[in-house]
Coordinates of C-alpha atoms in Angstrom, one line a residue:
M1 CA -16.1 -32.2 -19.5
K2 CA -18.1 -28.8 -20.7
S3 CA -18.1 -27.7 -17.3
L4 CA -13.8 -28.1 -17.0
P5 CA -13.3 -24.7 -18.4
L6 CA -15.9 -23.1 -16.3
V7 CA -13.9 -24.6 -12.9
V8 CA -10.7 -23.6 -14.3
S9 CA -12.1 -20.2 -14.9
L10 CA -13.5 -19.9 -11.5
G11 CA -10.7 -21.1 -10.0
V12 CA -8.3 -18.5 -11.5
V13 CA -10.8 -16.2 -10.4
L14 CA -10.6 -17.0 -6.6
L15 CA -6.6 -17.2 -6.8
A16 CA -6.4 -13.6 -8.5
T17 CA -8.8 -12.3 -5.5
G18 CA -5.9 -13.1 -3.0
C19 CA -3.3 -11.5 -4.9
A20 CA -1.4 -8.2 -4.0
A21 CA -3.2 -5.0 -4.9
P22 CA -1.4 -2.3 -6.8
S23 CA -0.3 0.6 -4.1
S24 CA -2.7 3.1 -6.3
S25 CA -5.5 1.3 -5.3
I26 CA -4.8 0.9 -1.5
S27 CA -6.9 3.5 0.8
A28 CA -5.1 5.4 3.7
T29 CA -5.1 4.0 7.1
H30 CA -6.4 7.1 9.7
V31 CA -3.6 8.6 11.5
P32 CA -4.4 11.4 13.7
H33 CA -3.1 14.7 13.1
Q34 CA -2.8 15.7 16.8
Q35 CA 0.0 13.4 17.3
H36 CA 2.4 16.3 15.2
A37 CA 1.0 19.2 17.4
N38 CA 4.2 19.9 19.5
Q39 CA 6.1 19.7 16.6
S40 CA 7.7 23.0 14.8
C41 CA 7.2 24.0 10.9
G42 CA 10.7 22.9 9.9
D43 CA 10.4 19.4 11.9
L44 CA 7.1 18.6 10.2
I45 CA 8.5 19.8 6.6
M46 CA 11.5 17.2 7.3
Q47 CA 9.3 14.2 8.9
R48 CA 7.0 14.6 5.5
S49 CA 10.1 14.2 3.2
R50 CA 11.0 11.0 5.0
I51 CA 7.3 9.7 5.0
V52 CA 7.2 10.6 1.3
M53 CA 10.3 8.7 0.7
S54 CA 9.1 5.5 2.6
L55 CA 5.9 5.9 0.8
S56 CA 7.5 5.7 -2.4
D57 CA 9.6 2.8 -1.4
V58 CA 7.1 0.4 -0.1
S59 CA 4.6 1.6 -3.2
S60 CA 7.1 0.2 -5.4
Q61 CA 7.7 -3.0 -3.4
Q62 CA 3.6 -3.4 -3.4
D63 CA 3.6 -2.7 -7.3
A64 CA 6.4 -5.5 -7.5
A65 CA 4.5 -8.0 -5.5
A66 CA 1.2 -7.0 -7.6
A67 CA 2.8 -7.6 -10.7
A68 CA 4.7 -10.8 -9.6
D69 CA 1.2 -12.3 -8.4
K70 CA -0.4 -11.7 -11.8
V71 CA 3.0 -13.2 -13.5
G72 CA 2.3 -16.4 -10.9
V73 CA -1.3 -16.5 -11.3
F74 CA -1.0 -17.0 -15.0
L75 CA 1.9 -19.4 -15.0
V76 CA 1.4 -22.0 -12.1
G77 CA -2.2 -20.2 -10.5
L78 CA -0.8 -19.5 -7.4
P79 CA -0.1 -15.5 -6.2
I80 CA 3.6 -16.5 -5.5
S81 CA 4.1 -12.9 -4.2
S82 CA 1.5 -12.9 -1.4
I83 CA 2.0 -16.2 -0.3
F84 CA 5.4 -15.4 0.4
G85 CA 5.0 -12.7 2.2
E86 CA 6.0 -9.8 -0.2
D87 CA 2.5 -8.0 0.3
K88 CA 3.1 -4.5 1.7
E89 CA -0.7 -3.5 1.6
G90 CA -0.5 -2.6 5.5
Q91 CA 2.3 -0.3 5.0
V92 CA 1.4 1.4 2.0
A93 CA -2.1 2.1 3.6
L94 CA -0.2 3.5 6.7
Q95 CA 2.4 5.4 5.1
K96 CA -0.5 6.9 2.8
G97 CA -2.7 7.7 6.3
R98 CA 0.7 9.4 8.2
L99 CA 1.3 11.7 4.8
I100 CA -2.3 13.1 5.0
A101 CA -1.8 13.8 8.9
I102 CA 1.4 15.6 8.5
D103 CA -0.6 17.4 5.7
A104 CA -3.1 18.5 8.1
A105 CA -0.4 19.3 11.1
I106 CA 1.1 21.3 8.7
Q107 CA -1.8 23.3 7.4
L108 CA -2.3 24.4 11.0
T109 CA 1.1 25.2 11.9
C110 CA 2.8 26.6 9.0
K111 CA 1.1 29.9 8.3

């Protein structure tokens, strides 16, 4: 009987590791800035604006999935959002990488 709380605690920890991560803790994927080499400064700035909006949208979805997973683990012991494919970690990482790449291209092009 004394080991039951330990087993339950261990189970919760194991399930929690499968939870969606908050967007702020996701690292950027490497995206080479050379893909923007032939674009004008104006095009780069417009594209940056689109990337920022996309990152904001996908980050909001990821943060909602992370919050839902915490609630799901607390209530039913399962990371519900991650199970049903609402985890957008890869998309957040890609958009962060695209933003870094476009910023590097802007620094080189828009002088």
